[in-house]
XYZ file of C-alpha atoms in Angstrom:
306
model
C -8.061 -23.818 -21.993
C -9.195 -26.139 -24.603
C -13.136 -25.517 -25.252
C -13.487 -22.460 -22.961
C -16.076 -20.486 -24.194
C -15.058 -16.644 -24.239
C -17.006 -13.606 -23.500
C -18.185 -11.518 -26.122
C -16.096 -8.242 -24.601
C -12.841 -10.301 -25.831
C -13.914 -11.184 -29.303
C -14.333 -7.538 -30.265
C -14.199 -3.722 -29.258
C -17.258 -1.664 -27.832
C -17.593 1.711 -26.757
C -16.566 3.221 -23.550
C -19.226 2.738 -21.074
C -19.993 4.459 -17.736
C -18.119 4.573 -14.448
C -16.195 7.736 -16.150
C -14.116 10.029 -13.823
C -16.788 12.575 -12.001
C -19.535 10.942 -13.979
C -23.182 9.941 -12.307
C -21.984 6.312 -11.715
C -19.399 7.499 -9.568
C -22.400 9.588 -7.182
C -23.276 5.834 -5.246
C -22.534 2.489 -4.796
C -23.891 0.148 -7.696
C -27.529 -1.903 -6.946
C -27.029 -5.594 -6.676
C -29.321 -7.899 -8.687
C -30.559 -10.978 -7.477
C -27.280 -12.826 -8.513
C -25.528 -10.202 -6.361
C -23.980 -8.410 -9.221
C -24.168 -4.867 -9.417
C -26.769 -3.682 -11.768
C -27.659 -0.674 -13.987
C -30.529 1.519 -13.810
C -32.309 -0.914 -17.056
C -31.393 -3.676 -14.502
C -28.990 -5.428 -16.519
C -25.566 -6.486 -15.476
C -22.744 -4.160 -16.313
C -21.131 -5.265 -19.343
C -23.740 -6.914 -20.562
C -24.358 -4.659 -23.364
C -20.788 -5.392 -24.320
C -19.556 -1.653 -23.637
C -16.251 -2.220 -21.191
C -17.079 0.098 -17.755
C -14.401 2.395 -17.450
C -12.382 5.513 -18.695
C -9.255 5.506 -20.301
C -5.971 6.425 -18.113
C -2.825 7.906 -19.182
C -1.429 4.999 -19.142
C 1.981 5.588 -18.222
C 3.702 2.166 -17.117
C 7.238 0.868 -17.012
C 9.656 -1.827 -16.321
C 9.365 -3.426 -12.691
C 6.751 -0.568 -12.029
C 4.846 -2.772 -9.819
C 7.456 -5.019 -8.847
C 6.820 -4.517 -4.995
C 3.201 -5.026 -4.872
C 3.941 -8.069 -7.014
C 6.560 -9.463 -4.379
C 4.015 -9.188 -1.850
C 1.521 -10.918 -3.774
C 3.346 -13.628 -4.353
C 4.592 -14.193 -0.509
C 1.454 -12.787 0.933
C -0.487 -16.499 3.123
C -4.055 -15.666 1.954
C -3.138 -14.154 -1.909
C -0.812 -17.354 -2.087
C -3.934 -19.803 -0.579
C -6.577 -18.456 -2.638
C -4.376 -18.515 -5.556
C -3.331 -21.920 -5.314
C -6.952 -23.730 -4.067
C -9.018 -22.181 -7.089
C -10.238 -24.453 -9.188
C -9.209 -22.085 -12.331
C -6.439 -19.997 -11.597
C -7.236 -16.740 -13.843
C -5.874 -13.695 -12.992
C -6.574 -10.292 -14.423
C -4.429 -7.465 -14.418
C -7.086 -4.370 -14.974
C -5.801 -1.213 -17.108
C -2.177 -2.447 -18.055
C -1.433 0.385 -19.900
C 0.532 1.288 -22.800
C 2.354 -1.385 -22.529
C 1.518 -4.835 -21.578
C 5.444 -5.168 -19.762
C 4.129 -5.560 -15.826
C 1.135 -8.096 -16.876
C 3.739 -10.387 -17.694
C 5.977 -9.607 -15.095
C 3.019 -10.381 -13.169
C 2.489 -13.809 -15.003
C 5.823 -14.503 -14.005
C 5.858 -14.242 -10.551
C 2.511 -15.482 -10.004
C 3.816 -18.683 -11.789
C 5.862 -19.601 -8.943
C 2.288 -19.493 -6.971
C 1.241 -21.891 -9.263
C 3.071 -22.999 -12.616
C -0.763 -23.246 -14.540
C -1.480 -20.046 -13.769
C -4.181 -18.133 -16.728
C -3.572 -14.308 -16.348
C -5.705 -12.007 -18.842
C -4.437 -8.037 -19.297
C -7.582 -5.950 -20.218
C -7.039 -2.424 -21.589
C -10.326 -0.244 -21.854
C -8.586 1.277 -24.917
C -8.524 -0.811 -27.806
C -5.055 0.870 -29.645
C -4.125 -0.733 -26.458
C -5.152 -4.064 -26.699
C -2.014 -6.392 -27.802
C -1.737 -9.971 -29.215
C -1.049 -12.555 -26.685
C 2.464 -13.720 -25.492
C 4.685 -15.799 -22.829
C 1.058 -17.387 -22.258
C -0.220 -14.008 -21.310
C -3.876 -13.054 -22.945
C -4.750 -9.456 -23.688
C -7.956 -8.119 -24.438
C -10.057 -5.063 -24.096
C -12.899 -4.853 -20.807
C -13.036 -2.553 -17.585
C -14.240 -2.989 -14.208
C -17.279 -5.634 -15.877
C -13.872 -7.561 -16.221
C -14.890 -8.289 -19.816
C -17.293 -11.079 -18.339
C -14.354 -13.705 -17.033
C -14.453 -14.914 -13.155
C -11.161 -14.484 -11.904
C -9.673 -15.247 -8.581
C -7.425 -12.807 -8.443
C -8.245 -9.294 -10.217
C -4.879 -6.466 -9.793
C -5.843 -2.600 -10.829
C -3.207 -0.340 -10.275
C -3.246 3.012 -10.875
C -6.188 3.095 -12.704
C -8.358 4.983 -9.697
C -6.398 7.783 -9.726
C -8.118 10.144 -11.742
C -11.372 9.167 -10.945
C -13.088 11.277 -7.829
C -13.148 9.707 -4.334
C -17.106 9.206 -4.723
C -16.795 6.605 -7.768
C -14.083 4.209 -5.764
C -17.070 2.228 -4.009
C -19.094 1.805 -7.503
C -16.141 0.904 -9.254
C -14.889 -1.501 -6.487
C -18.168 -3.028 -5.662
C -18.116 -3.879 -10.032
C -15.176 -5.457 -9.579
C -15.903 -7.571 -6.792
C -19.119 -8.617 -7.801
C -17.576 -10.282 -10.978
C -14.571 -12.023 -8.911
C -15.211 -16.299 -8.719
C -16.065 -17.624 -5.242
C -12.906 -16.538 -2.588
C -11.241 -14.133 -5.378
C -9.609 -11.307 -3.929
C -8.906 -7.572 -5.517
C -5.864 -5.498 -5.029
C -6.188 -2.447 -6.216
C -3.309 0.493 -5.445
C -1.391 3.458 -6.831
C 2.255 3.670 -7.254
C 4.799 6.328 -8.049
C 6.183 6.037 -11.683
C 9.555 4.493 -10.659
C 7.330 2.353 -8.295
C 9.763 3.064 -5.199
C 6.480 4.622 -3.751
C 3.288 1.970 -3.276
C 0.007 2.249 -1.579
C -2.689 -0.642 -2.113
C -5.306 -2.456 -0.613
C -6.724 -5.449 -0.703
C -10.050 -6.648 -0.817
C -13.024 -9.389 -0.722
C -15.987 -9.369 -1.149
C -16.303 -8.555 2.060
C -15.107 -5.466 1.287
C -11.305 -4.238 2.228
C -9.315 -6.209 4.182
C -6.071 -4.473 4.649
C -4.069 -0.989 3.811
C -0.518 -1.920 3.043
C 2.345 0.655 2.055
C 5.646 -0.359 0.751
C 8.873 1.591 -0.292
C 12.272 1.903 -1.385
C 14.589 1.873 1.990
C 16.903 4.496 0.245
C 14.549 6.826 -1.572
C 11.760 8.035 1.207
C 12.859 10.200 4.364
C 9.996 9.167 6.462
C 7.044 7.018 6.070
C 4.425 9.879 5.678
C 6.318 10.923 2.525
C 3.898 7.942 0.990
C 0.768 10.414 1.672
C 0.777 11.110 -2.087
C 0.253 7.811 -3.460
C -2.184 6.610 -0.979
C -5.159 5.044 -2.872
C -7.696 7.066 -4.097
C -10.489 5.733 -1.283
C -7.734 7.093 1.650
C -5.585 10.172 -0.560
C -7.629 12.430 0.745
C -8.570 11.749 4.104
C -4.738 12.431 5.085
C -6.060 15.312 7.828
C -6.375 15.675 11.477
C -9.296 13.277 12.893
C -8.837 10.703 10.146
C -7.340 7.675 11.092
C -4.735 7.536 8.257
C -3.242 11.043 9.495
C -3.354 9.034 12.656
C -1.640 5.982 11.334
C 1.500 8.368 9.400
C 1.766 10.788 12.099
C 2.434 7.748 14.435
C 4.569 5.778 12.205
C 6.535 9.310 11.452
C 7.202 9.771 15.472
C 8.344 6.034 15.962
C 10.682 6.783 12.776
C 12.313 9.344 14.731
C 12.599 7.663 18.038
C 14.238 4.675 15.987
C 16.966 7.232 14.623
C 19.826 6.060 16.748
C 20.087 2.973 14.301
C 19.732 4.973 10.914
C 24.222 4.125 10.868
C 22.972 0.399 10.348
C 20.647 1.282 7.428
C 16.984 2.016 7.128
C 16.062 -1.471 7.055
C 17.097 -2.032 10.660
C 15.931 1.452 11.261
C 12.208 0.359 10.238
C 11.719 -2.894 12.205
C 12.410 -0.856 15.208
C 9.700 1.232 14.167
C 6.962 -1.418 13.360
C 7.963 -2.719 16.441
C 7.243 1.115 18.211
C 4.227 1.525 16.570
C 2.591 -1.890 17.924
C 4.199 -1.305 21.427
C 1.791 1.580 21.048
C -1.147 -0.551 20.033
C -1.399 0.089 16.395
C -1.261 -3.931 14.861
C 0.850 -3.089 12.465
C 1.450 -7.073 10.471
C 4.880 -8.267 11.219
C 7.098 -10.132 8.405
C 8.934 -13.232 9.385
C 11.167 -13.015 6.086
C 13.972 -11.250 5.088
C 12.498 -7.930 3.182
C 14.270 -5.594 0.779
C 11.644 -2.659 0.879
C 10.007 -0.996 4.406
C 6.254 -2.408 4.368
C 3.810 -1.114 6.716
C 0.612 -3.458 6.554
C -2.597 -2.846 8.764
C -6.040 -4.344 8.815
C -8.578 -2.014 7.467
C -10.540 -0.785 9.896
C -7.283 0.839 11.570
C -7.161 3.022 8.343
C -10.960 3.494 7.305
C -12.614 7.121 6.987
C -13.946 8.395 9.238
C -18.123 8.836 8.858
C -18.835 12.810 8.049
């Protein structure tokens, strides 16, 4: 946008800052300042010394990685609303990778949302950082989101290697820097992407657990245990509600095996439909759906207090 004063985070590189995996950061949840941003221990604002908040991931990425989560973004009532009634529609897809290929598939699809659409990929590494393209910005920042205010902020894969302890810090960083209403989905994925865990969140907090997956490549829905996201990966045990959740969506699988012959699609609406016949309110679709999604509010999935 024409006179849009940047951030100093996307006119040039810093260092990596904190918020590493099994660092101190990671121990607790941030303190908010006054403004409600999460502070440091000087008091300052993360990012504000300019050093992007994060570690650098593998990143491994591919073609149409993401390309369910991005289908339900786009169709999803509140993404689609919040999307639509900002008064700047910036996006940021956080930790792209090593390539910037599902930022602008991202850009794409979001641009039937909203044709103006601004989406900005940040990369914590700076060999990573690319030039701008298909009206797609790239630049480098971490969970300070490089300073910008965007409505809509997607991390995938990017909590995965960090220890269950830093997901709060690193999501409450996020969400303090989202504009007014924005929303954060942040998720893991297998690296074909036919396996897809995320959740999304306000700043609230989370809203919703949703898991979505290839019809023809996953035997039962419990088989999505290893890509659950990093706040719910390893709570998968007796007593915790998502062992609960899978071991209840794995039984209604089996009672709905008399219409496996008309294909698993079929086969999993009879299980949704199972699983809230026995009270679990799992969020029924009204389209027509090429992958099996199982979507739940949050507090049907969230751990359990030791």
């Amino acid at each position: 946008m024409a006179g849009r004063a940047e951030p100093d985070e996307l006119r040039g590189p810093g260092s990596v800052g904190s918020l590493a995996p099994g660092g101190p950061a990671g121990a607790s949840r941030r303190p908010l300042g006054t403004s409600g941003r999460p502070v440091d221990a000087s008091g300052k604002a993360p990012g504000a010394s300019g050093r992007p908040l994060g570690a650098i991931t593998r990143g491994t990425t591919g073609i149409n990685r993401l390309r369910r989560s991005d289908r339900w973004l786009i169709h999803d009532d509140l993404v689609r609303t919040r999307v639509r009634d900002a008064d700047d529609p910036l996006v940021v897809d956080l930790g792209y990778g090593a390539s910037p290929v599902t930022t602008l598939e991202l850009a794409a699809r979001l641009r039937r949302v909203r044709h103006d659409v601004r989406v900005v990929g940040l990369e914590i590494d700076p060999e990573r950082v690319v030039p701008g393209r298909d009206g797609v910005r790239f630049a480098r920042g971490g969970f300070e989101l490089a300073g910008l205010r965007p409505v809509l902020v997607r991390a995938f894969n990017v909590l995965r290697q960090y220890p269950e302890e830093a997901v709060a810090s690193a999501w409450d960083t996020v969400l303090g820097g989202l504009a007014p209403g924005g929303l954060l989905l942040e998720g893991t994925c297998d690296e074909l992407g036919r396996r897809c865990a995320w959740v999304l969140l306000d700043r609230s907090g989370p809203l919703s657990l949703t898991l979505a997956w290839d019809p023809f490549t996953v035997e039962r829905p419990s088989d999505l245990a290893e890509r659950l996201p990093k706040a719910l990966i390893h709570r998968n045990v007796p007593g915790e509600p998502i062992h609960t959740l899978l071991t209840a969506a794995d039984r209604a699988w089996a009672h709905a095996a008399p219409l496996a012959p008309y294909g698993p699609r079929t086969r999993w609406r009879r299980t949704a439909e199972i699983l809230r016949e026995n009270g679990f309110p799992v969020r029924p679709y009204r389209r027509r759906m090429r992958d099996c999604v199982l979507s739940v509010p949050w507090h049907v999935v969230a751990p359990a207090k030791a």
